[in-house]
GROMACS .gro file of C-alpha atoms in nm:
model
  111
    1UNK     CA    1   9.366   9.660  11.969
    2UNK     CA    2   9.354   9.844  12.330
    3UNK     CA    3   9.066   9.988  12.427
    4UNK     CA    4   9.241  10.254  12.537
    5UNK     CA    5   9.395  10.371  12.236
    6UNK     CA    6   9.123  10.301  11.965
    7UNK     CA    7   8.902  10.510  12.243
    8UNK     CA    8   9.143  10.798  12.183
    9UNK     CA    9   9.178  10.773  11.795
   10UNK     CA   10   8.799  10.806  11.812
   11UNK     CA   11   8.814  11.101  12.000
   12UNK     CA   12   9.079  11.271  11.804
   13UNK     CA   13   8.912  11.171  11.446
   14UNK     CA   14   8.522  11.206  11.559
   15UNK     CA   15   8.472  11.503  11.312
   16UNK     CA   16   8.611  11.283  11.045
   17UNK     CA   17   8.319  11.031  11.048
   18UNK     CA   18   7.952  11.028  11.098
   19UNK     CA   19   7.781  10.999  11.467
   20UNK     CA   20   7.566  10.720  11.353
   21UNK     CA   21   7.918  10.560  11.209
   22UNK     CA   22   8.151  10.612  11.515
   23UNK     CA   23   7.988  10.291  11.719
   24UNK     CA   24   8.060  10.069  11.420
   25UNK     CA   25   8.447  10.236  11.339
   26UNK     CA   26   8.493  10.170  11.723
   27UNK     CA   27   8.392   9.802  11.718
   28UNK     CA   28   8.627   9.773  11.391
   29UNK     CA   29   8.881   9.931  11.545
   30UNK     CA   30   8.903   9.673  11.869
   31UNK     CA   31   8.853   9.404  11.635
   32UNK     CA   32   9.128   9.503  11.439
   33UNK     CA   33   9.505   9.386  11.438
   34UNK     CA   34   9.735   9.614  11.620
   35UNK     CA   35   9.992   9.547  11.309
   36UNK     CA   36   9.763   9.781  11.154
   37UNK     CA   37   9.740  10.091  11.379
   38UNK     CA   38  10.034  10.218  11.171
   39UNK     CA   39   9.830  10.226  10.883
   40UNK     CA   40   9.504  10.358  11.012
   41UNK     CA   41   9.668  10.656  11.180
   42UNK     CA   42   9.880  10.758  10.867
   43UNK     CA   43   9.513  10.742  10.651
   44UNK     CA   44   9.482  11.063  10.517
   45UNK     CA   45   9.130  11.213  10.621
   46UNK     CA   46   8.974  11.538  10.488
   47UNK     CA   47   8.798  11.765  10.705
   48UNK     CA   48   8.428  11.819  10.664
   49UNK     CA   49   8.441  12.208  10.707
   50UNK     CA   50   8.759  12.277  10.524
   51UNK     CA   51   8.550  12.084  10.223
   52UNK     CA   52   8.273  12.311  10.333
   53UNK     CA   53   8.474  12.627  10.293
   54UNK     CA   54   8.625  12.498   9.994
   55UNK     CA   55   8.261  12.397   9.785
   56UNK     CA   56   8.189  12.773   9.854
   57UNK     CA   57   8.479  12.919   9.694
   58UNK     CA   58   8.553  12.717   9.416
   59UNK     CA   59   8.309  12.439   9.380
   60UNK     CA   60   8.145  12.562   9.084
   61UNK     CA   61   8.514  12.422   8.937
   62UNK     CA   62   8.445  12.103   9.110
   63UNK     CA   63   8.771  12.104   9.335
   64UNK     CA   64   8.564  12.031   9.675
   65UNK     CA   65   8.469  11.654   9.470
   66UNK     CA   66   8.857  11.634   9.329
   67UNK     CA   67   8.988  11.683   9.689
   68UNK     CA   68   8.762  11.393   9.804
   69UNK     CA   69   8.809  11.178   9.546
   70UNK     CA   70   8.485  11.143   9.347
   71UNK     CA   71   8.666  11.249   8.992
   72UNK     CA   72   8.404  11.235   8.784
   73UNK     CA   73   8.158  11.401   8.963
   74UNK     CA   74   8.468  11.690   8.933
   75UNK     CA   75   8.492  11.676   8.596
   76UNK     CA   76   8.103  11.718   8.551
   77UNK     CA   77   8.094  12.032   8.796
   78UNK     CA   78   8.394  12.172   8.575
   79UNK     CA   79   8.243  12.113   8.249
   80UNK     CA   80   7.896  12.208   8.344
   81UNK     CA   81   8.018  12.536   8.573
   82UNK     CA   82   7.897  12.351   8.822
   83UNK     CA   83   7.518  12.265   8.687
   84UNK     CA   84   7.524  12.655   8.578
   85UNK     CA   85   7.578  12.656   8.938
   86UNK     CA   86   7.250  12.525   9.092
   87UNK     CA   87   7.467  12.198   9.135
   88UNK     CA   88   7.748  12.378   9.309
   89UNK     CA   89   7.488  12.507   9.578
   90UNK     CA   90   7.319  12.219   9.643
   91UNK     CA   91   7.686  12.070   9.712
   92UNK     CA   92   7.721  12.338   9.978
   93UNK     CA   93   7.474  12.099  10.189
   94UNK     CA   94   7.546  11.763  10.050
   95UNK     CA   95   7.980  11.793  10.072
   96UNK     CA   96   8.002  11.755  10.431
   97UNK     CA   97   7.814  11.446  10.403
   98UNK     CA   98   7.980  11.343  10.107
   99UNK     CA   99   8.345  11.391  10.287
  100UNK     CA  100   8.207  11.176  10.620
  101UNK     CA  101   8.108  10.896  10.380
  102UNK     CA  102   8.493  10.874  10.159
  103UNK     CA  103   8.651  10.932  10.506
  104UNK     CA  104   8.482  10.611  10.626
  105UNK     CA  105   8.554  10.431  10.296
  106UNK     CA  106   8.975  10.517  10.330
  107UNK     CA  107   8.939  10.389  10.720
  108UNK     CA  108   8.769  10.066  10.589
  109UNK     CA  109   9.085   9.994  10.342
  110UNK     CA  110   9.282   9.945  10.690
  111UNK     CA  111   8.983   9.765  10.870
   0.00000   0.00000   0.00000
């Protein structure tokens, strides 16, 4: 692909990914078909700090890990109250993380 426009996807979709990841998602990205661009811009990425906002309000239901896509870790946080809720705050740190890593794993599909 250009250089041009992978270098501003990555500066449009930085907060999606990881700084140690954005290096290796640029490479990717120049490596990459332009047939593809299509694809890779329509890839639906979550925000980090909407997940964030989210985990606080409701994640002792587990929505925060249905909106990301890790359904069974939902289903435990919403049949376990969220690990009586201990789990649910110790997602409050770990979701941002969490929602870099899928995000990376959706752009890879395309990649």
């Amino acid at each position: 692909m250009d250089s041009q426009k992978v270098d501003m996807y990555m500066m449009a979709n930085a907060k999606f990914f990881q700084p140690s990841q954005i290096n290796f998602i640029r490479e990717r990205l120049l490596a990459a078909d332009d047939s593809k661009w299509a694809m890779i811009n329509s890839a639906d990425l979550k925000e980090p700090s909407t997940m964030l906002i989210i985990s606080i309000l409701a994640g002792g239901l587990g929505i925060d890990r249905f909106m990301i896509g890790d359904t069974g870790l939902g289903v435990g946080k919403l049949l376990t109250a969220g690990g009586c809720g201990i789990w649910a705050i110790v997602d409050w740190f770990l979701i941002q993380d969490a929602t870099r890593q899928k995000n990376l794993e959706k752009i890879q599909l395309y990649l």
